[in-house]
PDB file of C-alpha atoms in Angstrom:
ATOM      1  CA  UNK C   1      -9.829 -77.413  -7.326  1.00  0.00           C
ATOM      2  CA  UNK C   2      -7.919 -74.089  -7.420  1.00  0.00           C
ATOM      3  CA  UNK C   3     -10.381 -72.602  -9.401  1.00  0.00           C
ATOM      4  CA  UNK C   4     -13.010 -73.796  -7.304  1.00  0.00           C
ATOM      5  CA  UNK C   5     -11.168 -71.961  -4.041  1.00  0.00           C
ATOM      6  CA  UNK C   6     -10.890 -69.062  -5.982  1.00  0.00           C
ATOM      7  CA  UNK C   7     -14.320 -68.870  -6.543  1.00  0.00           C
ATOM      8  CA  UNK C   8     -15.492 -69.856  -3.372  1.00  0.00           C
ATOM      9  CA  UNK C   9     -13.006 -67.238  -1.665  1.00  0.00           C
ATOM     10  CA  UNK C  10     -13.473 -64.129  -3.883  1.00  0.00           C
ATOM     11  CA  UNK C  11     -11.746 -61.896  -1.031  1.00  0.00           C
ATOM     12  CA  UNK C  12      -8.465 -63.488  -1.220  1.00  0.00           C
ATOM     13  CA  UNK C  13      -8.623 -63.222  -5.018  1.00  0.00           C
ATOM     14  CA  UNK C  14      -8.732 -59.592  -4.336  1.00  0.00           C
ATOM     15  CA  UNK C  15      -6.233 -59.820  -1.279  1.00  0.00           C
ATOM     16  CA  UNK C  16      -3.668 -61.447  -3.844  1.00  0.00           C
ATOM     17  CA  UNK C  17      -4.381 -58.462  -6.503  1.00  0.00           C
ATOM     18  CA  UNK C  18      -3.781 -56.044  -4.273  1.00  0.00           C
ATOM     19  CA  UNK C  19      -0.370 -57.560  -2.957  1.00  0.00           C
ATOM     20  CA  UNK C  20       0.465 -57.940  -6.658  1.00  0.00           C
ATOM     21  CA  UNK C  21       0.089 -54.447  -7.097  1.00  0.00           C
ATOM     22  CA  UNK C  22       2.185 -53.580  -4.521  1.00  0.00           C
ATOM     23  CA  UNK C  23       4.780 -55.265  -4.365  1.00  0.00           C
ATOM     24  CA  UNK C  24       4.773 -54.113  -8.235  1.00  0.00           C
ATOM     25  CA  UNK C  25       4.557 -50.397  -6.650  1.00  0.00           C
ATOM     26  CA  UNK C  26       7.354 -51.586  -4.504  1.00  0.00           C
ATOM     27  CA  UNK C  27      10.129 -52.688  -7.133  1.00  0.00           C
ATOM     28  CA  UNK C  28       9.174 -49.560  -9.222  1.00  0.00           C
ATOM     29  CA  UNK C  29      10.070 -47.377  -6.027  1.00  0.00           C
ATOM     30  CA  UNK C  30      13.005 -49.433  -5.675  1.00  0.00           C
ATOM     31  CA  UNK C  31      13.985 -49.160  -9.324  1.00  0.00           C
ATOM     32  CA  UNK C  32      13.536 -45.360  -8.744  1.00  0.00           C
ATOM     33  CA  UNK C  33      15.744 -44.938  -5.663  1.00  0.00           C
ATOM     34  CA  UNK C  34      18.629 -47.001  -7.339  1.00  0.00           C
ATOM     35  CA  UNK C  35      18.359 -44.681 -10.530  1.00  0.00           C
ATOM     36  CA  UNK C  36      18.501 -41.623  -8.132  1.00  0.00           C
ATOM     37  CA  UNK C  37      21.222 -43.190  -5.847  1.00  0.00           C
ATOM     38  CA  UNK C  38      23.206 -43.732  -9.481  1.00  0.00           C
ATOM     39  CA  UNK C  39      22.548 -40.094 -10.714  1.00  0.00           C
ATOM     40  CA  UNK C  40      23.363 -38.619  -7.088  1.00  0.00           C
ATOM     41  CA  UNK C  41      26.664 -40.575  -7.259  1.00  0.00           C
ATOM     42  CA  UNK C  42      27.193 -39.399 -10.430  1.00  0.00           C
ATOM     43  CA  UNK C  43      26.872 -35.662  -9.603  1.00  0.00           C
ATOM     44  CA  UNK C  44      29.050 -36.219  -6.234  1.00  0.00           C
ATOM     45  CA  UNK C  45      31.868 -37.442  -8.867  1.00  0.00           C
ATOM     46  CA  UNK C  46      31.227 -34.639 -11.207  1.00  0.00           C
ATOM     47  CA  UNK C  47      30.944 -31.913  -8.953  1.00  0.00           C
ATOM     48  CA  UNK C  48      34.661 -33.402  -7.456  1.00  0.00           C
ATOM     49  CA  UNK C  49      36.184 -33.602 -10.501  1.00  0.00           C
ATOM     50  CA  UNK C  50      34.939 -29.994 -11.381  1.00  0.00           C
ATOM     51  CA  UNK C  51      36.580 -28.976  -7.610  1.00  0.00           C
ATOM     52  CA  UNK C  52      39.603 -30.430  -8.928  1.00  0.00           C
ATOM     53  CA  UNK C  53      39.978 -29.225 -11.962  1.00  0.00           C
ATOM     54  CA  UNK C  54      39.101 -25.552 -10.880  1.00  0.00           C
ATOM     55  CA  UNK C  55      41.681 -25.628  -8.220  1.00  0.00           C
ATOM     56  CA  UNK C  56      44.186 -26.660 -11.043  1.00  0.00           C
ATOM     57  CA  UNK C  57      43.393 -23.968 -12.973  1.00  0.00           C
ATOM     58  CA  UNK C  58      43.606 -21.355 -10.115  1.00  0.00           C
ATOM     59  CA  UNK C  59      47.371 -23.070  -9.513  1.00  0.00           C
ATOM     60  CA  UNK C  60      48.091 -22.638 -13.010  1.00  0.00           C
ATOM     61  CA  UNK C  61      46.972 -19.023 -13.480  1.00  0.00           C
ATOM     62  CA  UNK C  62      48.952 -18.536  -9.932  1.00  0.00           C
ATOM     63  CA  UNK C  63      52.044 -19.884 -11.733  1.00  0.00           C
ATOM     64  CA  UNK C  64      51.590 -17.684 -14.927  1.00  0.00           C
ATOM     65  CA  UNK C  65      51.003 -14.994 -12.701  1.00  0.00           C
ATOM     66  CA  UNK C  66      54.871 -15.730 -10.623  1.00  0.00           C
ATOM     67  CA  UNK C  67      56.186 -16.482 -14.043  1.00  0.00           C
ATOM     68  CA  UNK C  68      55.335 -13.246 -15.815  1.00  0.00           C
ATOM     69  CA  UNK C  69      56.641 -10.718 -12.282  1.00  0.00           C
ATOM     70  CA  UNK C  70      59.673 -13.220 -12.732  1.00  0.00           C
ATOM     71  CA  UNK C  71      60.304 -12.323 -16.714  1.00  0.00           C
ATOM     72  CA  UNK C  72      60.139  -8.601 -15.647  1.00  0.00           C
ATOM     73  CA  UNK C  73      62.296  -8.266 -12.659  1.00  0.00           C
ATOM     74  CA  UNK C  74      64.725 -10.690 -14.838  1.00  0.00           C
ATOM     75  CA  UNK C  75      65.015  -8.183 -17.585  1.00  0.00           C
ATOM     76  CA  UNK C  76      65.497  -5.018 -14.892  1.00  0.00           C
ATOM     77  CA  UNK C  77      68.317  -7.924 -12.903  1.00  0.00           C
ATOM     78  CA  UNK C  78      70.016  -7.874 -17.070  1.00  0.00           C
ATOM     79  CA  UNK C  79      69.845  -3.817 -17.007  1.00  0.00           C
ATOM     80  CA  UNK C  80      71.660  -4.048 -12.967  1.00  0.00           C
ATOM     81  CA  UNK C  81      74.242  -6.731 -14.666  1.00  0.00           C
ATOM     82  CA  UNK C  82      74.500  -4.060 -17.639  1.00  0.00           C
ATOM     83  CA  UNK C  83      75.119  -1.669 -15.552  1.00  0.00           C
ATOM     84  CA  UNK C  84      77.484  -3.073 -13.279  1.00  0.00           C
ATOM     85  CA  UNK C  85      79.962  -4.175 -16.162  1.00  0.00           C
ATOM     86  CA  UNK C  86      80.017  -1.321 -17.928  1.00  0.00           C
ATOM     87  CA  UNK C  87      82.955   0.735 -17.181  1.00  0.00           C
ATOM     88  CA  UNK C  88      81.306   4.905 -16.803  1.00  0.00           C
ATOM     89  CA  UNK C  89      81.590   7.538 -14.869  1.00  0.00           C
ATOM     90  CA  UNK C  90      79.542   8.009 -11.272  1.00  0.00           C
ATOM     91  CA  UNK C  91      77.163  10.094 -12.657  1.00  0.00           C
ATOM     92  CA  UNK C  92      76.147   7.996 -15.987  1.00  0.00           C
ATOM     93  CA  UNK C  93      76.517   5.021 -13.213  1.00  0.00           C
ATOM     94  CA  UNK C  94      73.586   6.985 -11.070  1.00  0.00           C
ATOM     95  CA  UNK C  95      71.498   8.043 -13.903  1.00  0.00           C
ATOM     96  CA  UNK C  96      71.135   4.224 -14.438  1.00  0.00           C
ATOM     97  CA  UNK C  97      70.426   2.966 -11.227  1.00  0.00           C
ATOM     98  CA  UNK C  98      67.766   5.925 -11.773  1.00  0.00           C
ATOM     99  CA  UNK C  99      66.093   4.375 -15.086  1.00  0.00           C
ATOM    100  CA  UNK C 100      66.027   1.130 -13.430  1.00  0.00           C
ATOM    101  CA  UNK C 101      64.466   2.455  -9.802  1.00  0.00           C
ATOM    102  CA  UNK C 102      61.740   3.613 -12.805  1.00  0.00           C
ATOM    103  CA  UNK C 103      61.763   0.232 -13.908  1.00  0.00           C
ATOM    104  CA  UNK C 104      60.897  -1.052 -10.823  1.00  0.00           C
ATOM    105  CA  UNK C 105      58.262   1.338 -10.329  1.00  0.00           C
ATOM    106  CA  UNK C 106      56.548   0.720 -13.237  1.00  0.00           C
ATOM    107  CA  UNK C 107      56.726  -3.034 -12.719  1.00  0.00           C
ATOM    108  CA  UNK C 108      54.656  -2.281  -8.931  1.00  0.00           C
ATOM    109  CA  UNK C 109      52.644   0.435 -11.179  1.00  0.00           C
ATOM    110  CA  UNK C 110      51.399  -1.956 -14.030  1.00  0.00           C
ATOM    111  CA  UNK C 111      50.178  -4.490 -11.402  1.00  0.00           C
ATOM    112  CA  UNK C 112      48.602  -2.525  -9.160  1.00  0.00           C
ATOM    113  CA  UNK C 113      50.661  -1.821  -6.417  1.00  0.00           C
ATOM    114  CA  UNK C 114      51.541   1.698  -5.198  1.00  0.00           C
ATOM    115  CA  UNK C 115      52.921   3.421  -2.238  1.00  0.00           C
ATOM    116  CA  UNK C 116      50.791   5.328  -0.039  1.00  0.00           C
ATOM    117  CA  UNK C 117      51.506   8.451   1.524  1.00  0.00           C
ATOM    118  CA  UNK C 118      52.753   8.968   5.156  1.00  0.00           C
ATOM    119  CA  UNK C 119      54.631  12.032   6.139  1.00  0.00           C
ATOM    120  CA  UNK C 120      52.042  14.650   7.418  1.00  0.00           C
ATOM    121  CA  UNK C 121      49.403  12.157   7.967  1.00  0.00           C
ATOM    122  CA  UNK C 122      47.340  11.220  11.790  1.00  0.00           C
ATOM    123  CA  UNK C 123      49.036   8.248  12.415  1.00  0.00           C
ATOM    124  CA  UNK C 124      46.824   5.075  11.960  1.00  0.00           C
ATOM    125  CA  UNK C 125      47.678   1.430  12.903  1.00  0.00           C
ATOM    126  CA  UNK C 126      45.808  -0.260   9.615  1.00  0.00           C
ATOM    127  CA  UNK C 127      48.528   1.837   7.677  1.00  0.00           C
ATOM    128  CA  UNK C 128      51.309   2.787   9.834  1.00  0.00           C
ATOM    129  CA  UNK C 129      53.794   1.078  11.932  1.00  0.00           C
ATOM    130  CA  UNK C 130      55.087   3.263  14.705  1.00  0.00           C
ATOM    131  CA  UNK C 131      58.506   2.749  15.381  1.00  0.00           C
ATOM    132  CA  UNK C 132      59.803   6.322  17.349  1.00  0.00           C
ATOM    133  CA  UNK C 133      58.621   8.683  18.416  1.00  0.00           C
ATOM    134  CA  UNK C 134      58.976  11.962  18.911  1.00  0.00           C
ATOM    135  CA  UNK C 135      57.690  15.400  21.462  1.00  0.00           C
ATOM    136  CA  UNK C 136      57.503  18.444  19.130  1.00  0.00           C
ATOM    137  CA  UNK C 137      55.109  21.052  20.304  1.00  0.00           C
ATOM    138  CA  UNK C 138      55.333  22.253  16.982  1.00  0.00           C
ATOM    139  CA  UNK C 139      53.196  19.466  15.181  1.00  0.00           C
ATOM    140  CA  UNK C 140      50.345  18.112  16.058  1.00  0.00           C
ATOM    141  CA  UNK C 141      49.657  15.221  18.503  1.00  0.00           C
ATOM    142  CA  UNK C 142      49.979  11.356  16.689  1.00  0.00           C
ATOM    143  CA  UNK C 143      51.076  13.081  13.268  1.00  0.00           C
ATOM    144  CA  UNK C 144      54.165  11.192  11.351  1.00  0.00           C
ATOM    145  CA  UNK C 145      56.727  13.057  11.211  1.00  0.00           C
ATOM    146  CA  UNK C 146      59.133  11.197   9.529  1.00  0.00           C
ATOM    147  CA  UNK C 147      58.958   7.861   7.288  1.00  0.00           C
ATOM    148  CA  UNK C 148      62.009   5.007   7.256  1.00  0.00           C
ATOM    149  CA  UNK C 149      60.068   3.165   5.567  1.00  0.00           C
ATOM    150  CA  UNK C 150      57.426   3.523   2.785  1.00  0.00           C
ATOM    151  CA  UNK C 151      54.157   1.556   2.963  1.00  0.00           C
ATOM    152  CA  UNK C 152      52.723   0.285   0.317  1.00  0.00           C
ATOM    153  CA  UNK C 153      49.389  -1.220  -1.161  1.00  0.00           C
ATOM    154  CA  UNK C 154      47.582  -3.923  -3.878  1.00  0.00           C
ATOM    155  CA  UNK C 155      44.705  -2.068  -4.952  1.00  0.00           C
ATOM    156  CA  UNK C 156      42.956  -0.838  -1.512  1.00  0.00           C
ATOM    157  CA  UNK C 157      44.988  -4.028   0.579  1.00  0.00           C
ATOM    158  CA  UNK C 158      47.837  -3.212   2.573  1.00  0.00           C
ATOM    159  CA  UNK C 159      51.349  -5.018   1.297  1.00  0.00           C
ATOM    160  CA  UNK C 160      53.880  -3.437   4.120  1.00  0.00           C
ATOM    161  CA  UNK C 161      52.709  -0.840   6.758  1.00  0.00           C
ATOM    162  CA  UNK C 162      55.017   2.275   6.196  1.00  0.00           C
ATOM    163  CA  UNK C 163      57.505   2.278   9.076  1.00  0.00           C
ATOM    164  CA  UNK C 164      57.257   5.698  10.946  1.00  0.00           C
ATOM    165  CA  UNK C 165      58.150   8.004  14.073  1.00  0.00           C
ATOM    166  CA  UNK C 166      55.223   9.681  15.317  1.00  0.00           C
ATOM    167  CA  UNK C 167      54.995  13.055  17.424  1.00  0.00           C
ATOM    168  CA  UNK C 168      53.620  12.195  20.671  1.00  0.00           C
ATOM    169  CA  UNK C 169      52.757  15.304  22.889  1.00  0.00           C
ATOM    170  CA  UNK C 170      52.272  14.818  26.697  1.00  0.00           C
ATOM    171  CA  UNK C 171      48.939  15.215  28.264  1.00  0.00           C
ATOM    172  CA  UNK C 172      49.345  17.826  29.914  1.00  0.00           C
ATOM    173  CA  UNK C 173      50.837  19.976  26.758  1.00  0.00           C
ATOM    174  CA  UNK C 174      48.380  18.152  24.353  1.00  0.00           C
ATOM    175  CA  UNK C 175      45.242  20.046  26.557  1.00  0.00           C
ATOM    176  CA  UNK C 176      47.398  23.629  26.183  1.00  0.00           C
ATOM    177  CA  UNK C 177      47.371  23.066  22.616  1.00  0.00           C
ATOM    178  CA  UNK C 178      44.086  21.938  22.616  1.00  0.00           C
ATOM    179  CA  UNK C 179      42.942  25.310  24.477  1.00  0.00           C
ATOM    180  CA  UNK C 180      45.290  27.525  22.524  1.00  0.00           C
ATOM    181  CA  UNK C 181      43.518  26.224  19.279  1.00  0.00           C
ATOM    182  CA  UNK C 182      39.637  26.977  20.559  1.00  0.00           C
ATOM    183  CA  UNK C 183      40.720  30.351  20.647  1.00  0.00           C
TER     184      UNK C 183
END
């Protein structure tokens, strides 16, 4: 009798192929999504584990970098112990406080770090830290005139602005100077 409906009813013969097909379509799409749900999952882990790792490795090369500064200043702390036990006169005392000031120098030198000139200079705030100042009509208006302490620098980034007095002329002597140098 089934056969017989199926023949007398040839559109839901058709009807029931096409819902075959799909739901067939469906469960492939769904098949798909899962896979792509597993592989995004996947990444999301890997690319977390790779953020993990990498920040691991930038610790590590941080340490390496503390440990090796900390080897040199330990051997230039040895040649201060050296120095302080050894029983000389003042002036073989100075000369090696001298070698290891060099030593020190050449431990900022090798990574990078130098001191940057101030005396002379237009005083500027992104270098310079003003802490006197000064009213000399003989130098020039925001020039340092003297340095307490030196600034220094990491390549072109600023470690400690150099401490400074700067020569601040009034207003009204500033213009004089002003005029007296037009002519």
């Amino acid at each position: 009798m089934e056969d017989q409906e199926k023949i007398n009813d040839p559109g839901k013969s058709k009807d029931s192929q096409a819902l075959d097909t799909l739901t067939k379509e469906l469960e492939e799409i769904k098949k798909t999504n899962i896979e792509y749900l597993d592989q995004l999952k996947r990444l999301q882990a890997d690319f977390e584990n790779y953020r993990k790792r990498v920040e691991k490795e930038f610790e590590e090369i941080k340490q390496q970098g503390k440990i090796n500064i900390i080897y040199e200043l330990l051997q230039i702390i040895d040649n201060f112990e050296l120095a302080f036990n050894n029983e000389q006169s003042e002036s073989e005392f100075k000369k090696g406080i001298e070698l290891i000031y060099a030593q020190l120098k050449e431990l900022l030198n090798n990574n990078q770090v130098s001191e940057f000139e101030s005396l002379g200079q237009i005083f500027d705030p992104n270098f310079h830290q003003a802490i006197m100042s000064a009213n000399d009509p003989e130098k020039n208006n925001n020039e340092i005139i003297e340095v307490f302490q030196k600034g220094y620098k990491i390549n072109d980034q600023i470690l400690r602005h150099a401490k400074v007095k700067v020569n601040k002329i009034d207003d009204c002597m500033s213009k004089e100077q002003d005029k007296s140098e037009e002519k």
